[in-house]
Amino acid sequence: MLPRWLYNFFLTLSGLGVIGILLIGFAAMVTFSTLPSLEALTDYRPKIPLRIYSDEGLLIGEFGTERRDVVTIDEVPEHLKQAILAAEDDRFYEHSGVDYIGVLRAAYSNFAAGGVRQGASTITMQVARNFFLTREKTLTRKFSEALLAFKIERSLNKDQILELYINQIYLGQRSYGFSAAAQIYFGKTLGEIDMAEAAMLAGLPKAPSLFNPVVNPERAKVRQHYVLGRLHKLDHITSQQLKQLETQPISIKQKIQTFSVKADYVAEMARQIIYERYEEAAYSKGINVYTTIRKSDQQAAYQALRQNVLNYDKRRGYRGPEGYVDLLKNGVNQEKTLEEALNNIKNSDDIYAAIILKVTQNEIHAYRKGGDIIQINKDGLQLIQKHLSSTISDVGEKVIKPGALIRIQQDQENIWHVVQLPKVEAAFVSIDPHDGAIRALIGGFDFHQNQFNHVTQAWRQPGSSFKPFIYSAALEKGFTPATIINDAPLSFSAAQTGSQLWEPRNFDGKYGGPMRMRVALAKSKNLASIRILQAIGLQYAQDYITRFGFEADRHPPYLPMALGSGSVTPIQMATGYAIFANGGYRVSPHFIKRIEDDRGNIIEQVNPAVATQGAMRVIDPRNAFIMTNMMQDVIQQGTAVRAKQLGRTDLAGKTGTTSNFIDAWFCGFQNDLVAVAWTGYDEPQSLGNNETGGRVALPIWMDYMSKALKDMPMGEYTQPEKVITARINSESGLRDTHGKIIEYFLQEQLPPLAEHNIDQSITVPDNLKDQLF
């Protein structure tokens, strides 16, 4: 029989235990009643970013504080499940929310280690904490976490809980969930990762920043080895597999947030539209925007614009290094100096910032961020050859010496070249003329350097690329391609121009005298164009151009309008030229096909008006046909003859160069594709002598079209009814049965047969002869 004092002790201890259990039970009852509803779990609606896609469904942009890609448990590979459970909760399918064995194991491990080395939170408890609780380490929070875990286990099955965990957990680099992390760290879908990659991902929840493979690759590897060890201990992998997986190299994406299609300006346009509707909620509702942008077109446009802008910039010469770095700043720790200097300097896609370490007349060595030493030989030094100096003390704004901050780029043959970021800007847009769908849009050389969208926001003078709209108006007024116009000098007072005395000239300073209207357009003769505008009337022309989508108040009714002195945007020019390409219909340019919610339900479906089916006819199809035919001559024998290199007969267009070479344009089309290229400086200044639309903008257009039309059959422009052909005399423009030139005419405007007296045979309406001659 126990001594009385011992009996009393056990009795007291038991009583205290019962009281403790009752208190805990009471606390549990009280706390349980205050626990949050599990609606956030049962109706899971995570913060999913706004995503922008190409026509093919390729991601081109993403906006939101959380990068997330929600998956079902069935989409999760078995080896990833094993890795997650091995790292976080190997008894997950056995406990009921709280793992008591795990708690004892953690307590023993921590006691043996003399500190907190191992936690006891189950995956269910982590779900509870991530959805409902803070991360503060208090007994109250831990108690609530355990109770919530019991409540979750009563409401959801194990697979549902694991699915929530896999989608919700934070894994670094703004990635939430394992699917997003797989894409961000490895550039793979969840189903593509192997066991070694799965183990590295599974090691992240414990400390996403500490074990981030981009920032801390060595620590990430240590953590991965721990997870692999756990997998081996749990018999998921053999000893041989363990050794192989521990040494298996893993390719980590160093460049975060890269997309398969370069379409930053398009993505930003879509973001602005969605933000206008939903404001901040736009970045978390999981909205998906599908655009009309095609990968092949966008890539072709991007490469064409950047390469030709760099070609132009190279012609202008080297402006000098972007700065100089003191290589001795940190003593012998030169790498620290270099990394600090390059840390805040942005690269421009494949154009990298670099610091010169060594210079000779035939070679330089340059340091690129991350530790790469790039050797550039003579072939890559053409831009800076005459500025090289091996002496640090040499001075001059263009001196290339050790410490100089430069830009480098690797060509297709893997040869490095010294380049420079251009100051000039450019824009390119292409659309389908049948429905207005935008196929490619590049708003500038580099979105991250300049977010101003030159396609939609830049109001610039179009120069001679505007002439086709004036010539189209002339056709409506009775002119024909064979009408003779005098290309001779003119002079106008300030009252006539709306500004100052004006004595216009042709680009080459030469005058062609009387010539057919077709030739005047092909050769871009300014004096002939001004006479045409005089003849048809300024007010008529100003009204007429609004048919093409231009704003009348941006094109004052003065004679310089004939030479494109008004203001347009590249997207307006593409819309206007589309009317010629599609036979006279005005279509609305658009870049969004449809908008979906996070569950794939269509919020908005864009059904544009199509040429011949809903779109408004704005010019006679005969006018469109003849204008297109005339613009084909611009390429076959005019100012854009360079484009004949493409080997196509279905191309039409017009060059444009403004006064003092400030703006350079080429607007052109094939019957299924319209494209516009523009180049100029944001602060208007001359591009340089002879830097015309044909030399600066046309090559961009050509490079794009050569790829965009590569597999497309030769287009045909069907001759409309009441358009007839006739042989004409090249000098008089009159019908001539022996004439060598065949011309198109509206049936009612067929010119008379030529007579021997040229003066009596000029094919101009009587009321217009004074203005034209």
PDB file of N, CA and C in Angstrom, residues 490-551:
ATOM      1  N   LEU A 490       7.446  75.488-108.327  1.00  0.00           N
ATOM      2  CA  LEU A 490       6.316  76.280-107.850  1.00  0.00           C
ATOM      3  C   LEU A 490       6.779  77.122-106.665  1.00  0.00           C
ATOM      4  N   SER A 491       6.060  78.203-106.410  1.00  0.00           N
ATOM      5  CA  SER A 491       6.350  79.048-105.251  1.00  0.00           C
ATOM      6  C   SER A 491       5.032  79.518-104.671  1.00  0.00           C
ATOM      7  N   PHE A 492       4.917  79.485-103.318  1.00  0.00           N
ATOM      8  CA  PHE A 492       3.653  79.827-102.668  1.00  0.00           C
ATOM      9  C   PHE A 492       3.890  80.831-101.547  1.00  0.00           C
ATOM     10  N   SER A 493       2.948  81.721-101.393  1.00  0.00           N
ATOM     11  CA  SER A 493       3.029  82.731-100.339  1.00  0.00           C
ATOM     12  C   SER A 493       2.618  82.118 -99.007  1.00  0.00           C
ATOM     13  N   ALA A 494       2.831  82.871 -97.942  1.00  0.00           N
ATOM     14  CA  ALA A 494       2.459  82.411 -96.606  1.00  0.00           C
ATOM     15  C   ALA A 494       0.960  82.198 -96.501  1.00  0.00           C
ATOM     16  N   ALA A 495       0.186  83.014 -97.199  1.00  0.00           N
ATOM     17  CA  ALA A 495      -1.279  82.874 -97.149  1.00  0.00           C
ATOM     18  C   ALA A 495      -1.725  81.566 -97.757  1.00  0.00           C
ATOM     19  N   GLN A 496      -1.011  81.111 -98.769  1.00  0.00           N
ATOM     20  CA  GLN A 496      -1.387  79.861 -99.433  1.00  0.00           C
ATOM     21  C   GLN A 496      -0.995  78.624 -98.614  1.00  0.00           C
ATOM     22  N   THR A 497       0.086  78.724 -97.847  1.00  0.00           N
ATOM     23  CA  THR A 497       0.575  77.563 -97.093  1.00  0.00           C
ATOM     24  C   THR A 497       0.075  77.537 -95.665  1.00  0.00           C
ATOM     25  N   GLY A 498      -0.365  78.693 -95.153  1.00  0.00           N
ATOM     26  CA  GLY A 498      -0.813  78.734 -93.772  1.00  0.00           C
ATOM     27  C   GLY A 498       0.308  79.005 -92.798  1.00  0.00           C
ATOM     28  N   SER A 499       1.525  79.218 -93.307  1.00  0.00           N
ATOM     29  CA  SER A 499       2.632  79.487 -92.383  1.00  0.00           C
ATOM     30  C   SER A 499       3.602  80.514 -92.971  1.00  0.00           C
ATOM     31  N   GLN A 500       4.399  80.131 -93.994  1.00  0.00           N
ATOM     32  CA  GLN A 500       5.426  81.016 -94.521  1.00  0.00           C
ATOM     33  C   GLN A 500       5.635  80.740 -96.008  1.00  0.00           C
ATOM     34  N   LEU A 501       6.466  81.595 -96.623  1.00  0.00           N
ATOM     35  CA  LEU A 501       6.786  81.419 -98.035  1.00  0.00           C
ATOM     36  C   LEU A 501       7.314  80.000 -98.249  1.00  0.00           C
ATOM     37  N   TRP A 502       6.855  79.367 -99.318  1.00  0.00           N
ATOM     38  CA  TRP A 502       7.212  77.954 -99.532  1.00  0.00           C
ATOM     39  C   TRP A 502       7.582  77.732-100.989  1.00  0.00           C
ATOM     40  N   GLU A 503       8.747  77.220-101.201  1.00  0.00           N
ATOM     41  CA  GLU A 503       9.200  76.873-102.540  1.00  0.00           C
ATOM     42  C   GLU A 503       9.603  75.398-102.533  1.00  0.00           C
ATOM     43  N   PRO A 504       8.624  74.523-102.686  1.00  0.00           N
ATOM     44  CA  PRO A 504       8.891  73.074-102.565  1.00  0.00           C
ATOM     45  C   PRO A 504       9.804  72.568-103.665  1.00  0.00           C
ATOM     46  N   ARG A 505      10.519  71.511-103.350  1.00  0.00           N
ATOM     47  CA  ARG A 505      11.418  70.886-104.299  1.00  0.00           C
ATOM     48  C   ARG A 505      11.240  69.370-104.252  1.00  0.00           C
ATOM     49  N   ASN A 506      11.692  68.725-105.287  1.00  0.00           N
ATOM     50  CA  ASN A 506      11.747  67.269-105.280  1.00  0.00           C
ATOM     51  C   ASN A 506      12.969  66.831-104.491  1.00  0.00           C
ATOM     52  N   PHE A 507      12.956  65.606-104.038  1.00  0.00           N
ATOM     53  CA  PHE A 507      14.044  65.092-103.211  1.00  0.00           C
ATOM     54  C   PHE A 507      15.403  65.221-103.891  1.00  0.00           C
ATOM     55  N   ASP A 508      15.461  64.895-105.177  1.00  0.00           N
ATOM     56  CA  ASP A 508      16.735  64.923-105.896  1.00  0.00           C
ATOM     57  C   ASP A 508      17.057  66.294-106.488  1.00  0.00           C
ATOM     58  N   GLY A 509      16.160  67.260-106.253  1.00  0.00           N
ATOM     59  CA  GLY A 509      16.403  68.601-106.769  1.00  0.00           C
ATOM     60  C   GLY A 509      16.157  68.741-108.252  1.00  0.00           C
ATOM     61  N   LYS A 510      15.676  67.701-108.909  1.00  0.00           N
ATOM     62  CA  LYS A 510      15.447  67.717-110.344  1.00  0.00           C
ATOM     63  C   LYS A 510      13.944  67.741-110.637  1.00  0.00           C
ATOM     64  N   TYR A 511      13.593  68.204-111.818  1.00  0.00           N
ATOM     65  CA  TYR A 511      12.194  68.305-112.214  1.00  0.00           C
ATOM     66  C   TYR A 511      11.985  67.519-113.503  1.00  0.00           C
ATOM     67  N   GLY A 512      10.921  66.766-113.558  1.00  0.00           N
ATOM     68  CA  GLY A 512      10.698  65.864-114.682  1.00  0.00           C
ATOM     69  C   GLY A 512       9.819  66.417-115.772  1.00  0.00           C
ATOM     70  N   GLY A 513       9.228  67.606-115.531  1.00  0.00           N
ATOM     71  CA  GLY A 513       8.324  68.157-116.537  1.00  0.00           C
ATOM     72  C   GLY A 513       7.036  67.363-116.628  1.00  0.00           C
ATOM     73  N   PRO A 514       6.303  67.434-117.740  1.00  0.00           N
ATOM     74  CA  PRO A 514       5.036  66.695-117.872  1.00  0.00           C
ATOM     75  C   PRO A 514       5.256  65.188-117.751  1.00  0.00           C
ATOM     76  N   MET A 515       4.465  64.559-116.911  1.00  0.00           N
ATOM     77  CA  MET A 515       4.572  63.103-116.723  1.00  0.00           C
ATOM     78  C   MET A 515       3.223  62.537-116.307  1.00  0.00           C
ATOM     79  N   ARG A 516       3.043  61.260-116.550  1.00  0.00           N
ATOM     80  CA  ARG A 516       1.799  60.605-116.146  1.00  0.00           C
ATOM     81  C   ARG A 516       1.699  60.523-114.612  1.00  0.00           C
ATOM     82  N   MET A 517       0.485  60.517-114.118  1.00  0.00           N
ATOM     83  CA  MET A 517       0.266  60.490-112.679  1.00  0.00           C
ATOM     84  C   MET A 517       0.863  59.223-112.070  1.00  0.00           C
ATOM     85  N   ARG A 518       0.830  58.121-112.781  1.00  0.00           N
ATOM     86  CA  ARG A 518       1.414  56.868-112.304  1.00  0.00           C
ATOM     87  C   ARG A 518       2.918  57.047-112.037  1.00  0.00           C
ATOM     88  N   VAL A 519       3.592  57.684-112.975  1.00  0.00           N
ATOM     89  CA  VAL A 519       5.027  57.893-112.836  1.00  0.00           C
ATOM     90  C   VAL A 519       5.307  58.853-111.686  1.00  0.00           C
ATOM     91  N   ALA A 520       4.475  59.879-111.547  1.00  0.00           N
ATOM     92  CA  ALA A 520       4.663  60.862-110.480  1.00  0.00           C
ATOM     93  C   ALA A 520       4.608  60.188-109.113  1.00  0.00           C
ATOM     94  N   LEU A 521       3.709  59.211-108.956  1.00  0.00           N
ATOM     95  CA  LEU A 521       3.618  58.505-107.671  1.00  0.00           C
ATOM     96  C   LEU A 521       4.809  57.571-107.489  1.00  0.00           C
ATOM     97  N   ALA A 522       5.147  56.823-108.535  1.00  0.00           N
ATOM     98  CA  ALA A 522       6.251  55.867-108.425  1.00  0.00           C
ATOM     99  C   ALA A 522       7.562  56.563-108.100  1.00  0.00           C
ATOM    100  N   LYS A 523       7.775  57.739-108.717  1.00  0.00           N
ATOM    101  CA  LYS A 523       9.015  58.488-108.510  1.00  0.00           C
ATOM    102  C   LYS A 523       8.891  59.492-107.364  1.00  0.00           C
ATOM    103  N   SER A 524       7.716  59.547-106.749  1.00  0.00           N
ATOM    104  CA  SER A 524       7.445  60.428-105.610  1.00  0.00           C
ATOM    105  C   SER A 524       7.775  61.887-105.922  1.00  0.00           C
ATOM    106  N   LYS A 525       7.221  62.388-107.014  1.00  0.00           N
ATOM    107  CA  LYS A 525       7.478  63.750-107.446  1.00  0.00           C
ATOM    108  C   LYS A 525       6.606  64.736-106.658  1.00  0.00           C
ATOM    109  N   ASN A 526       7.236  65.584-105.877  1.00  0.00           N
ATOM    110  CA  ASN A 526       6.513  66.495-104.993  1.00  0.00           C
ATOM    111  C   ASN A 526       5.722  67.558-105.741  1.00  0.00           C
ATOM    112  N   LEU A 527       6.331  68.152-106.769  1.00  0.00           N
ATOM    113  CA  LEU A 527       5.653  69.248-107.472  1.00  0.00           C
ATOM    114  C   LEU A 527       4.408  68.761-108.196  1.00  0.00           C
ATOM    115  N   ALA A 528       4.477  67.539-108.725  1.00  0.00           N
ATOM    116  CA  ALA A 528       3.299  66.963-109.370  1.00  0.00           C
ATOM    117  C   ALA A 528       2.195  66.730-108.342  1.00  0.00           C
ATOM    118  N   SER A 529       2.569  66.270-107.175  1.00  0.00           N
ATOM    119  CA  SER A 529       1.574  65.997-106.127  1.00  0.00           C
ATOM    120  C   SER A 529       0.901  67.280-105.667  1.00  0.00           C
ATOM    121  N   ILE A 530       1.667  68.352-105.563  1.00  0.00           N
ATOM    122  CA  ILE A 530       1.078  69.624-105.143  1.00  0.00           C
ATOM    123  C   ILE A 530       0.085  70.115-106.190  1.00  0.00           C
ATOM    124  N   ARG A 531       0.432  69.959-107.449  1.00  0.00           N
ATOM    125  CA  ARG A 531      -0.497  70.383-108.509  1.00  0.00           C
ATOM    126  C   ARG A 531      -1.783  69.554-108.476  1.00  0.00           C
ATOM    127  N   ILE A 532      -1.659  68.276-108.153  1.00  0.00           N
ATOM    128  CA  ILE A 532      -2.858  67.433-108.041  1.00  0.00           C
ATOM    129  C   ILE A 532      -3.757  67.958-106.929  1.00  0.00           C
ATOM    130  N   LEU A 533      -3.156  68.267-105.773  1.00  0.00           N
ATOM    131  CA  LEU A 533      -3.954  68.765-104.654  1.00  0.00           C
ATOM    132  C   LEU A 533      -4.600  70.099-104.994  1.00  0.00           C
ATOM    133  N   GLN A 534      -3.867  70.959-105.670  1.00  0.00           N
ATOM    134  CA  GLN A 534      -4.450  72.232-106.120  1.00  0.00           C
ATOM    135  C   GLN A 534      -5.684  71.987-106.980  1.00  0.00           C
ATOM    136  N   ALA A 535      -5.565  71.011-107.846  1.00  0.00           N
ATOM    137  CA  ALA A 535      -6.634  70.754-108.810  1.00  0.00           C
ATOM    138  C   ALA A 535      -7.891  70.189-108.157  1.00  0.00           C
ATOM    139  N   ILE A 536      -7.739  69.281-107.224  1.00  0.00           N
ATOM    140  CA  ILE A 536      -8.928  68.637-106.639  1.00  0.00           C
ATOM    141  C   ILE A 536      -9.539  69.475-105.519  1.00  0.00           C
ATOM    142  N   GLY A 537      -8.780  70.419-104.976  1.00  0.00           N
ATOM    143  CA  GLY A 537      -9.313  71.287-103.936  1.00  0.00           C
ATOM    144  C   GLY A 537      -8.903  70.839-102.544  1.00  0.00           C
ATOM    145  N   LEU A 538      -8.451  71.784-101.761  1.00  0.00           N
ATOM    146  CA  LEU A 538      -7.943  71.477-100.424  1.00  0.00           C
ATOM    147  C   LEU A 538      -9.021  70.927 -99.500  1.00  0.00           C
ATOM    148  N   GLN A 539     -10.204  71.553 -99.518  1.00  0.00           N
ATOM    149  CA  GLN A 539     -11.260  71.110 -98.619  1.00  0.00           C
ATOM    150  C   GLN A 539     -11.747  69.715 -98.982  1.00  0.00           C
ATOM    151  N   TYR A 540     -11.842  69.456-100.289  1.00  0.00           N
ATOM    152  CA  TYR A 540     -12.252  68.120-100.733  1.00  0.00           C
ATOM    153  C   TYR A 540     -11.260  67.063-100.244  1.00  0.00           C
ATOM    154  N   ALA A 541      -9.977  67.356-100.395  1.00  0.00           N
ATOM    155  CA  ALA A 541      -8.950  66.401 -99.983  1.00  0.00           C
ATOM    156  C   ALA A 541      -8.996  66.172 -98.481  1.00  0.00           C
ATOM    157  N   GLN A 542      -9.173  67.248 -97.723  1.00  0.00           N
ATOM    158  CA  GLN A 542      -9.220  67.098 -96.262  1.00  0.00           C
ATOM    159  C   GLN A 542     -10.401  66.233 -95.845  1.00  0.00           C
ATOM    160  N   ASP A 543     -11.540  66.422 -96.499  1.00  0.00           N
ATOM    161  CA  ASP A 543     -12.708  65.595 -96.180  1.00  0.00           C
ATOM    162  C   ASP A 543     -12.489  64.140 -96.622  1.00  0.00           C
ATOM    163  N   TYR A 544     -11.878  63.990 -97.773  1.00  0.00           N
ATOM    164  CA  TYR A 544     -11.719  62.654 -98.352  1.00  0.00           C
ATOM    165  C   TYR A 544     -10.828  61.766 -97.486  1.00  0.00           C
ATOM    166  N   ILE A 545      -9.765  62.305 -96.934  1.00  0.00           N
ATOM    167  CA  ILE A 545      -8.830  61.461 -96.177  1.00  0.00           C
ATOM    168  C   ILE A 545      -9.442  60.919 -94.892  1.00  0.00           C
ATOM    169  N   THR A 546     -10.527  61.523 -94.413  1.00  0.00           N
ATOM    170  CA  THR A 546     -11.176  60.991 -93.214  1.00  0.00           C
ATOM    171  C   THR A 546     -11.799  59.621 -93.481  1.00  0.00           C
ATOM    172  N   ARG A 547     -12.038  59.298 -94.742  1.00  0.00           N
ATOM    173  CA  ARG A 547     -12.548  57.961 -95.081  1.00  0.00           C
ATOM    174  C   ARG A 547     -11.559  56.876 -94.637  1.00  0.00           C
ATOM    175  N   PHE A 548     -10.295  57.235 -94.631  1.00  0.00           N
ATOM    176  CA  PHE A 548      -9.252  56.266 -94.300  1.00  0.00           C
ATOM    177  C   PHE A 548      -8.936  56.229 -92.786  1.00  0.00           C
ATOM    178  N   GLY A 549      -9.669  57.020 -92.020  1.00  0.00           N
ATOM    179  CA  GLY A 549      -9.470  57.012 -90.580  1.00  0.00           C
ATOM    180  C   GLY A 549      -8.610  58.139 -90.053  1.00  0.00           C
ATOM    181  N   PHE A 550      -8.200  59.068 -90.918  1.00  0.00           N
ATOM    182  CA  PHE A 550      -7.371  60.185 -90.467  1.00  0.00           C
ATOM    183  C   PHE A 550      -8.250  61.291 -89.900  1.00  0.00           C
ATOM    184  N   GLU A 551      -7.693  62.055 -88.971  1.00  0.00           N
ATOM    185  CA  GLU A 551      -8.422  63.136 -88.316  1.00  0.00           C
ATOM    186  C   GLU A 551      -8.202  64.427 -89.093  1.00  0.00           C
TER     187      GLU A 551
END
